[in-house]
Structures are given as C-alpha cells and as structure tokens.
Coordinates of C-alpha atoms in Angstrom, one line a residue:
M1 CA 2.1 -23.2 -22.9
L2 CA -0.2 -21.5 -20.4
V3 CA -1.3 -19.0 -23.1
A4 CA -1.7 -21.8 -25.6
A5 CA -3.9 -23.8 -23.3
A6 CA -6.0 -20.7 -22.5
L7 CA -6.5 -20.1 -26.2
A8 CA -7.6 -23.7 -26.7
L9 CA -9.9 -23.6 -23.7
G10 CA -11.5 -20.2 -24.4
A11 CA -11.6 -20.3 -28.2
P12 CA -15.0 -20.9 -29.8
A13 CA -15.5 -22.5 -33.1
H14 CA -13.9 -20.5 -36.0
A15 CA -11.9 -18.5 -33.5
E16 CA -9.3 -18.0 -36.1
D17 CA -11.8 -15.8 -37.9
K18 CA -11.8 -13.3 -35.0
P19 CA -9.6 -10.2 -35.1
V20 CA -6.3 -10.6 -33.2
A21 CA -7.3 -8.0 -30.6
D22 CA -10.5 -10.0 -29.8
R23 CA -8.6 -13.2 -29.5
I24 CA -6.1 -11.7 -27.1
A25 CA -9.0 -10.3 -25.0
D26 CA -10.6 -13.7 -24.9
T27 CA -7.3 -15.3 -23.9
R28 CA -6.9 -12.7 -21.1
A29 CA -10.4 -13.3 -19.8
T30 CA -9.8 -17.0 -19.8
L31 CA -6.6 -16.6 -17.8
E32 CA -8.2 -14.2 -15.3
E33 CA -11.0 -16.7 -14.8
A34 CA -8.3 -19.3 -14.0
G35 CA -6.7 -16.9 -11.5
Y36 CA -3.9 -15.4 -13.6
Q37 CA -3.7 -11.6 -14.3
F38 CA -1.0 -10.1 -16.4
S39 CA -0.3 -6.4 -17.1
L40 CA 1.9 -4.5 -19.4
T41 CA 2.5 -0.7 -19.2
Y42 CA 5.0 1.3 -21.1
I43 CA 5.6 4.9 -20.2
G44 CA 7.6 7.0 -22.7
E45 CA 8.5 10.6 -21.8
G46 CA 10.2 13.5 -23.6
F47 CA 11.1 16.5 -21.4
S48 CA 13.0 19.7 -22.0
D49 CA 14.7 22.1 -19.6
A50 CA 13.9 25.2 -21.7
S51 CA 15.3 27.8 -19.3
G52 CA 17.4 27.8 -16.1
G53 CA 18.7 24.8 -14.2
V54 CA 22.3 23.7 -14.5
S55 CA 22.1 23.7 -18.3
N56 CA 19.4 23.5 -21.0
G57 CA 18.6 20.3 -22.9
A58 CA 16.1 17.6 -23.6
V59 CA 15.9 13.9 -22.7
Y60 CA 13.8 10.8 -23.5
T61 CA 13.0 8.3 -20.7
G62 CA 11.2 5.1 -21.0
R63 CA 10.0 2.4 -18.5
L64 CA 8.4 -0.9 -19.4
D65 CA 6.5 -2.5 -16.4
L66 CA 5.6 -6.2 -16.7
G67 CA 3.5 -7.5 -13.9
T68 CA 1.4 -10.5 -12.8
T69 CA -1.1 -11.1 -10.0
I70 CA -2.1 -14.7 -9.2
D71 CA -5.1 -15.7 -7.2
L72 CA -3.6 -18.6 -5.2
E73 CA -7.1 -19.8 -4.1
K74 CA -8.1 -20.4 -7.7
V75 CA -4.8 -21.8 -8.7
M76 CA -3.9 -24.0 -5.8
G77 CA -6.7 -23.8 -3.2
W78 CA -4.8 -21.4 -0.8
T79 CA -7.8 -19.5 0.6
G80 CA -7.4 -15.7 0.7
A81 CA -3.9 -15.7 -0.7
T82 CA -2.5 -13.6 -3.6
L83 CA 0.9 -13.5 -5.3
H84 CA 2.1 -10.4 -7.0
A85 CA 5.3 -9.6 -8.9
N86 CA 6.5 -7.0 -11.4
M87 CA 9.6 -5.9 -13.0
Y88 CA 10.9 -2.7 -14.8
Q89 CA 13.0 -2.2 -17.9
I90 CA 14.2 1.4 -17.6
H91 CA 16.1 3.2 -20.4
G92 CA 17.0 6.8 -21.4
D93 CA 18.3 9.8 -19.5
G94 CA 16.9 11.9 -16.7
L95 CA 16.2 15.6 -17.0
S96 CA 16.8 16.4 -13.3
R97 CA 20.0 14.4 -13.1
S98 CA 21.5 15.8 -16.3
Y99 CA 20.1 19.3 -16.7
V100 CA 18.0 20.8 -13.8
G101 CA 19.8 19.8 -10.6
N102 CA 16.7 19.8 -8.4
L103 CA 15.9 17.6 -5.4
F104 CA 12.5 16.4 -6.6
L105 CA 12.9 14.6 -9.9
V106 CA 10.8 16.1 -12.8
S107 CA 9.4 12.6 -13.3
G108 CA 8.8 9.6 -11.1
V109 CA 10.0 7.4 -13.9
E110 CA 13.5 8.9 -13.9
S111 CA 16.1 6.5 -12.7
L112 CA 19.3 4.8 -13.9
P113 CA 18.9 2.5 -16.9
A114 CA 18.4 -1.1 -15.7
T115 CA 16.3 -4.2 -15.9
R116 CA 15.1 -4.7 -12.3
L117 CA 12.7 -6.8 -10.2
Y118 CA 10.6 -4.4 -8.3
E119 CA 7.9 -6.2 -6.2
F120 CA 7.6 -9.8 -5.2
W121 CA 5.1 -10.5 -2.4
I122 CA 2.3 -12.7 -1.1
E123 CA -0.7 -11.3 0.7
Q124 CA -3.0 -13.3 3.0
K125 CA -6.5 -12.0 3.8
L126 CA -8.1 -13.1 7.1
L127 CA -11.3 -12.5 9.0
G128 CA -13.4 -12.2 5.9
G129 CA -11.0 -9.7 4.3
K130 CA -11.0 -7.3 7.3
L131 CA -7.3 -8.1 8.0
S132 CA -4.6 -8.6 5.4
V133 CA -0.9 -9.4 5.8
R134 CA 1.6 -8.8 3.0
V135 CA 5.1 -10.3 3.1
G136 CA 7.9 -9.9 0.6
Q137 CA 9.7 -7.3 -1.4
Q138 CA 7.3 -4.3 -1.8
G139 CA 7.0 -0.6 -2.1
S140 CA 5.4 1.7 0.5
D141 CA 4.3 4.5 -1.9
V142 CA 0.9 3.2 -2.9
E143 CA -0.6 2.8 0.5
F144 CA 1.4 5.1 2.9
I145 CA 1.3 8.9 2.8
D146 CA -0.7 8.7 -0.4
S147 CA -3.8 10.3 -1.9
Q148 CA -6.1 8.8 -4.5
Y149 CA -6.0 12.2 -6.3
D150 CA -2.2 12.6 -6.8
D151 CA -1.7 9.9 -9.5
I152 CA -2.2 12.2 -12.4
F153 CA 0.9 14.3 -11.6
I154 CA 4.3 13.5 -13.1
N155 CA 6.8 15.0 -10.6
S156 CA 8.3 12.3 -8.4
A157 CA 7.5 14.1 -5.2
L158 CA 3.8 14.1 -6.0
G159 CA 3.9 10.3 -5.8
W160 CA 6.1 9.3 -3.0
P161 CA 6.4 12.6 -0.9
G162 CA 9.6 14.5 -1.6
I163 CA 10.6 14.7 2.1
V164 CA 10.8 10.9 2.7
G165 CA 12.2 10.3 -0.8
T166 CA 15.1 12.7 0.0
I167 CA 16.0 12.0 3.6
L168 CA 15.5 8.2 3.9
P169 CA 18.3 5.8 2.9
T170 CA 18.0 5.0 -0.8
G171 CA 14.9 7.1 -0.9
G172 CA 12.7 4.6 1.1
P173 CA 10.8 1.7 -0.5
S174 CA 9.5 3.4 -3.7
P175 CA 10.2 3.2 -7.4
P176 CA 12.6 2.1 -8.6
L177 CA 13.8 0.2 -5.5
A178 CA 11.5 -1.8 -3.3
V179 CA 12.7 -3.7 -0.1
P180 CA 11.6 -6.8 1.9
G181 CA 9.0 -6.0 4.5
I182 CA 5.8 -7.0 6.3
R183 CA 2.6 -4.8 6.0
I184 CA -0.5 -5.3 8.0
K185 CA -3.8 -3.6 7.0
A186 CA -6.9 -3.8 9.3
N187 CA -10.3 -2.5 8.4
L188 CA -11.4 -1.5 11.9
S189 CA -14.8 -0.2 10.7
D190 CA -16.5 1.0 7.5
R191 CA -14.7 4.3 8.0
I192 CA -11.4 3.6 9.8
T193 CA -8.5 1.6 8.3
A194 CA -5.2 1.1 10.1
Y195 CA -1.8 0.3 8.4
L196 CA 1.4 -0.8 10.0
A197 CA 4.6 -1.9 8.2
L198 CA 8.1 -3.0 9.0
F199 CA 10.6 -2.6 6.1
D200 CA 14.3 -3.3 5.8
G201 CA 15.9 0.2 6.1
S202 CA 17.9 0.3 2.9
A203 CA 17.6 -1.1 -0.6
S204 CA 21.4 -1.3 -1.0
P205 CA 24.6 -1.7 1.0
P206 CA 26.1 1.5 2.4
Q207 CA 29.2 1.4 0.3
G208 CA 30.9 4.8 -0.3
T209 CA 29.2 7.3 -2.6
D210 CA 27.9 4.9 -5.2
D211 CA 24.3 5.3 -6.3
P212 CA 22.0 2.8 -4.6
Q213 CA 20.6 2.0 -8.0
I214 CA 24.0 0.8 -9.0
L215 CA 24.6 -1.2 -5.8
N216 CA 21.2 -2.9 -6.3
A217 CA 21.2 -2.9 -10.1
H218 CA 18.7 -5.7 -10.6
G219 CA 16.5 -5.5 -7.5
L220 CA 17.7 -8.9 -6.2
N221 CA 19.6 -7.9 -3.1
F222 CA 16.7 -8.8 -0.8
R223 CA 18.3 -7.1 2.1
V224 CA 17.0 -8.0 5.6
N225 CA 19.8 -7.1 8.0
D226 CA 19.8 -3.3 7.8
P227 CA 18.4 -1.2 10.7
P228 CA 14.6 -1.3 10.1
W229 CA 12.1 1.3 9.1
W230 CA 8.7 1.4 10.8
I231 CA 5.7 3.3 9.4
G232 CA 2.1 3.4 10.6
Q233 CA -1.0 5.4 9.8
L234 CA -4.8 5.7 10.5
K235 CA -7.2 6.6 7.7
Y236 CA -10.6 8.0 8.4
K237 CA -13.3 8.3 5.7
F238 CA -16.3 10.6 6.0
E239 CA -18.8 12.6 3.9
I240 CA -19.4 16.4 3.8
G241 CA -22.6 18.3 3.2
E242 CA -25.9 17.3 1.7
S243 CA -24.2 16.0 -1.4
R244 CA -22.2 13.6 0.8
L245 CA -18.9 14.5 -0.9
P246 CA -16.4 11.9 0.1
A247 CA -13.3 12.9 2.1
T248 CA -10.5 11.2 3.9
I249 CA -8.0 12.3 6.5
T250 CA -4.9 10.3 7.4
G251 CA -2.4 10.7 10.2
G252 CA 0.7 8.8 10.8
A253 CA 4.4 8.6 11.7
W254 CA 7.6 6.7 10.8
Y255 CA 10.7 5.7 12.7
H256 CA 14.0 4.6 11.3
M257 CA 16.5 2.8 13.5
G258 CA 19.6 3.6 11.5
S259 CA 22.3 6.3 11.8
F260 CA 22.0 9.7 10.0
A261 CA 24.6 12.3 9.1
D262 CA 24.6 15.5 11.1
Q263 CA 23.8 18.3 8.6
R264 CA 26.3 20.8 10.2
F265 CA 28.9 19.3 12.5
S266 CA 31.8 16.9 12.1
A267 CA 32.7 14.1 14.5
D268 CA 35.0 16.5 16.5
G269 CA 32.2 18.9 17.1
L270 CA 33.4 21.6 14.7
S271 CA 31.4 22.9 11.7
L272 CA 32.0 20.8 8.5
A273 CA 32.8 24.2 6.9
D274 CA 35.7 24.8 9.3
P275 CA 39.1 24.1 7.8
D276 CA 40.3 22.9 11.2
S277 CA 37.6 20.2 11.5
S278 CA 38.3 16.6 10.8
G279 CA 35.9 16.5 7.9
D280 CA 34.5 13.2 9.2
T281 CA 30.7 13.2 9.5
R282 CA 29.1 13.1 12.9
W283 CA 26.5 10.4 12.9
L284 CA 23.3 10.7 14.9
R285 CA 21.2 7.7 16.0
R286 CA 17.6 7.2 14.7
D287 CA 15.3 9.4 12.7
N288 CA 11.6 10.0 12.6
G289 CA 8.8 11.9 11.0
I290 CA 5.1 12.7 11.3
F291 CA 2.7 13.3 8.5
M292 CA -0.9 13.9 7.5
V293 CA -2.9 13.6 4.3
Y294 CA -6.3 15.3 3.6
E295 CA -8.3 14.7 0.4
Q296 CA -11.8 15.6 -0.6
L297 CA -14.1 15.7 -3.6
L298 CA -15.1 19.4 -3.8
A299 CA -17.8 19.2 -6.4
R300 CA -19.3 16.5 -8.6
A301 CA -19.3 16.7 -12.4
R302 CA -22.8 15.3 -12.3
P303 CA -25.1 14.6 -9.3
D304 CA -24.5 10.9 -9.4
A305 CA -20.8 10.9 -10.4
D306 CA -17.6 10.3 -8.4
K307 CA -15.8 12.5 -10.9
G308 CA -15.5 16.3 -10.6
V309 CA -13.2 18.8 -8.8
A310 CA -11.1 17.3 -6.0
F311 CA -8.4 18.6 -3.6
F312 CA -5.5 16.9 -1.7
M313 CA -2.9 18.1 0.7
R314 CA 0.0 16.3 2.4
A315 CA 2.4 17.7 5.1
S316 CA 5.3 16.2 7.0
V317 CA 8.0 17.3 9.4
S318 CA 11.3 15.7 10.6
P319 CA 14.2 16.7 12.9
S320 CA 16.4 19.5 11.5
D321 CA 19.8 18.3 12.8
R322 CA 19.9 15.1 10.7
N323 CA 17.8 15.8 7.7
L324 CA 18.3 18.1 4.6
I325 CA 14.6 18.8 4.6
S326 CA 12.7 19.4 7.8
T327 CA 9.3 20.6 6.6
Y328 CA 7.3 19.6 3.5
V329 CA 3.9 20.4 2.0
D330 CA 2.3 19.6 -1.3
G331 CA -1.2 19.7 -2.7
G332 CA -3.3 20.0 -5.8
F333 CA -6.6 20.1 -7.7
P334 CA -7.4 17.4 -10.2
F335 CA -10.4 17.9 -12.5
T336 CA -12.2 14.9 -14.1
G337 CA -15.4 14.3 -15.9
F338 CA -15.7 17.8 -17.2
S339 CA -16.0 16.8 -20.9
E340 CA -18.9 14.8 -22.3
T341 CA -16.8 14.1 -25.4
Y342 CA -13.8 12.9 -23.3
P343 CA -15.3 11.8 -20.0
D344 CA -12.0 10.1 -18.8
D345 CA -9.7 13.1 -19.5
R346 CA -8.2 14.8 -16.5
F347 CA -6.6 18.2 -15.8
G348 CA -4.5 18.9 -12.8
I349 CA -2.5 21.7 -11.1
A350 CA -0.3 21.0 -8.0
A351 CA 2.4 22.7 -6.0
I352 CA 5.3 21.4 -3.8
Y353 CA 7.2 23.3 -1.1
A354 CA 10.1 21.9 0.9
R355 CA 12.1 23.8 3.5
I356 CA 15.8 23.2 3.9
S357 CA 16.5 22.4 7.5
D358 CA 18.0 24.9 10.0
A359 CA 21.1 22.8 10.4
A360 CA 21.8 22.7 6.7
R361 CA 21.2 26.5 6.5
A362 CA 23.6 27.0 9.4
L363 CA 26.3 25.1 7.5
D364 CA 25.9 27.4 4.6
R365 CA 26.3 30.4 6.9
D366 CA 29.4 28.8 8.3
T367 CA 30.7 28.5 4.8
Q368 CA 30.1 32.2 4.3
I369 CA 32.1 33.0 7.4
F370 CA 35.1 30.7 6.7
T371 CA 35.4 31.5 3.0
G372 CA 34.5 35.2 3.3
T373 CA 32.3 35.0 0.2
P374 CA 28.5 35.5 -0.3
Y375 CA 28.0 31.7 -0.5
P376 CA 24.3 31.1 -1.2
I377 CA 22.3 29.9 1.9
R378 CA 19.9 27.2 0.8
D379 CA 16.3 27.9 1.8
Y380 CA 13.7 25.9 -0.1
E381 CA 12.7 24.2 -3.3
A382 CA 9.2 24.8 -4.7
I383 CA 7.5 23.4 -7.8
L384 CA 4.4 24.2 -9.7
E385 CA 3.1 21.5 -12.1
I386 CA 0.2 21.9 -14.6
T387 CA -0.8 18.8 -16.7
Y388 CA -3.5 17.5 -18.9
Q389 CA -4.2 13.8 -19.4
H390 CA -6.0 12.9 -22.6
V391 CA -7.3 9.3 -23.0
V392 CA -7.0 8.5 -26.7
N393 CA -8.4 5.1 -26.1
P394 CA -8.6 2.6 -23.2
N395 CA -5.0 1.5 -23.9
F396 CA -3.3 4.8 -24.8
T397 CA -2.9 8.1 -23.0
M398 CA -1.1 11.3 -23.9
Q399 CA -0.1 13.8 -21.2
P400 CA 1.5 17.2 -21.9
M401 CA 3.1 18.8 -18.8
F402 CA 4.6 22.0 -17.5
Q403 CA 6.7 22.5 -14.4
Y404 CA 8.2 25.7 -12.9
I405 CA 11.0 24.8 -10.4
T406 CA 12.0 27.5 -8.0
H407 CA 15.4 27.3 -6.2
P408 CA 16.5 23.9 -7.7
G409 CA 18.5 21.9 -5.1
G410 CA 16.9 24.1 -2.4
G411 CA 18.8 27.1 -3.7
A412 CA 22.1 25.2 -4.1
V413 CA 25.2 26.6 -5.7
D414 CA 25.4 26.5 -9.5
P415 CA 28.1 23.9 -10.3
N416 CA 29.0 25.9 -13.3
D417 CA 29.9 29.0 -11.2
P418 CA 33.6 29.0 -10.3
T419 CA 33.1 31.7 -7.7
Q420 CA 30.5 29.5 -5.9
T421 CA 28.3 32.6 -5.2
H422 CA 25.3 32.0 -7.5
R423 CA 22.4 29.7 -7.1
I424 CA 21.1 27.3 -9.8
K425 CA 18.6 29.4 -11.8
D426 CA 14.9 28.7 -11.6
S427 CA 14.0 26.1 -14.3
V428 CA 11.2 26.0 -16.8
V429 CA 10.3 22.4 -18.0
F430 CA 8.0 21.3 -20.8
G431 CA 7.3 17.7 -21.7
L432 CA 5.0 15.0 -23.0
R433 CA 4.3 11.6 -21.4
T434 CA 2.6 8.8 -23.3
I435 CA 1.2 5.7 -21.6
L436 CA 0.5 2.4 -23.4
S437 CA -1.1 -0.2 -21.2
Y438 CA -2.8 -3.6 -21.5

C-alpha cells in the first residue's frame, strides 16, 4: 500500500507512458522524500580452490540483503532519530569450509545457508549531530577497527579483522551475526571522533560444539545476559603535504568479560596433549586486545579528486595463553579513478598475516613429545589477495579475484593425512564476485 500511495503521489500525468525503470526511480525518490529508504543488494560468487588446501573444488555462494532506513523525524516527528533494519538470505556452499580449511574465510559472504535478521537498531542524534547514540541489534565491523579503503577486498579478514573474528565468541558482532548493544559516537572536534560501545558478548548460547550460526539460525535470539564485550577507539583525521592528502590514524582497545579456553593446559594443569591429563579445558577469565588503523591517500588521480592511490594498515595484539592468534597485521593498496573510460573501476592488492600464539605452538610441541612423531607446529596464516572491480553500470558490478593462502589453518595438520605429520598445503584460489544493487 505504501508503494502504491507513493506511485499515486509522485506520478505525473501519463506516468504509465514512462519506462518501468523511470517509474521505479520516481517511486523511490517519493518514498525517500517521505522518510523511507529501501535497499536491495545481491552478491553472487563463484570460487575455485585450484591447488592445495584440504581438497580441490568449486562452490557458488549467494547473499540477498534487504534493508530499510527510516527517518523518524519525517515519519513521526521524532527529532534526530533513525530506524534501520536489514536481513540476509544466504545460500550456497563455502570454499573455506568445504575445501581450503583456512582460518580467514575466502569471502566475507561465506556462512551457513539461512534467512536471518541481521541489524535492527534506532539511532538518536544529539547536540546538533555531534553526539549520536545507537541502541539495538547491530554489527561492529563498519565503524570499529575499520578502514574506508578495505571495502573492495573479498577475504573476510579484510573486512572485520581476522584476529577478532577468530578469537571472540561467535566471531564478534559482524556478518552474519549481529548482537544487541549500545554504541556512542562523539565528534569531539573537526578532526577527532570518539567511539565507545557495549555489546552482548555472544550471538548464540554456549551449547557444546554446535556452530553459532545453527544456534542462532534466524538472528532472533536477542541475547542480553552473556558476559559483555566493550570496545572503544579514537580516530584522528589530518592532511599531509602541500596537496593536503587526507589521512586518518585510529587507536583503540577491547575487553571481553567472559571466560576463554587455555590454549595449552587442561584443568588439572597438565598439557592437553598429555595422555594423563583430564582432557578438560582450563578456563581463563577475561580477554582483551589493542589495535591501530592507519590509512592515507598517497596520490590523487587528478589534482581535485579524492580518488587515486591509497594505503591502509591495521594491527592488533592479544594475550597468548587464551587466544589462538596473538598478533595480526593486514594492509593494502586500492587504486581508483585511473581510467577515464571507467572512472569508478577499482583495483586492489592486499596482504594478511596472523601469528599463531605461543601457547598454541607449545601445545603442538607437546604433541610431538607425547606422540613421538613430527607433528606440525602451527606458526602463521598469510594471504595475498589481488582483485579488480569493474562497474558495468550503477547497479551492476563484476569483480574477478585471486588469493594465495599460505599455511591454511595456521599450518594445521592435513585432515586427509592419517600419519598427522603433514600440513594443509598452500592454496591457490580464483573466483568471480558479482554485485547487483538497487
């Protein structure tokens, strides 16, 4: 009924003579004027593990994202308030899950098939927009530990950093699972912005070994009683050189108030690899991490353009005894505006490095001792991604991609090796992502 009313309100005489695309655009403009914005994005991906990994093969993955943002001031007179909600319909297989066996998923879209609510929040702006408070189910990946230059890349770790996506319960609040929380954003000056958020510490109940995406299949758990997760950061913007190239540096920390499994010792103080140990995990209280983000436009495509060659780098560390990954660094170079024929096309190259923690390495050495075999000692996972994003038209994008994955699983044992003495082989991945948006 809302769309029909908008059609009637915004349609000029003889509107039926207009092309369908123009009529839809008119309807959308009318709805936006009334305070209603709608979005539809479909990402379709075909990826192949051409060499290495656990096994070779190909998959197709798709995700439909339907969203709405409502200006509550226009709709109901609630000054400075906005309502946002979106949902996913996810289908297909995952290359990392089924073939590669790496820690950082080849694609940020990869997840178990489901129809799931993702975000549902209200944001209130105060003090003329200098302060905003967001309450409801939300992700943390867009604002925290993020760079404006990483969105071209496909690997999941180049969105929500791989360290927090691996060590936090259920991966932290990021696709495909958001959690209830409160986020405060304050523009302290034209250059400094502060962020602080309190999230529920888990998107699903801690029940056995079931995947969190199964335990919260439809995104409707709305958990609020788990030990909380705090995260805060300060972002400082500045310019460099006579060309006043924009740059940003961000520093922050997070603190989780839950319990985390010791990476080496059992509850009785013996190594988990020791046959005489109880085999029961020793749990350690609390976890934390510090991080930084640096990003800069290195050169402009044209003197008056914001496009050109850019650089970003992110780094984070966390305690070794309770985390599989203790040190993480990623970074990359996106290139935009280099073609007059295709001014919106982008090219990118990025790399990821994650160090397996000392405690997890020590457990592998213990396994060598107790089994008397050359059991592989995990050390790191590293990924190189090269991608090109071609904008066919404003609504359709094609993006070929290449990834080379070194030491999948951090150098984990190949599950196909009965002797448990060989690592998963380095993986070579090719693929194509398509994005249809409106």
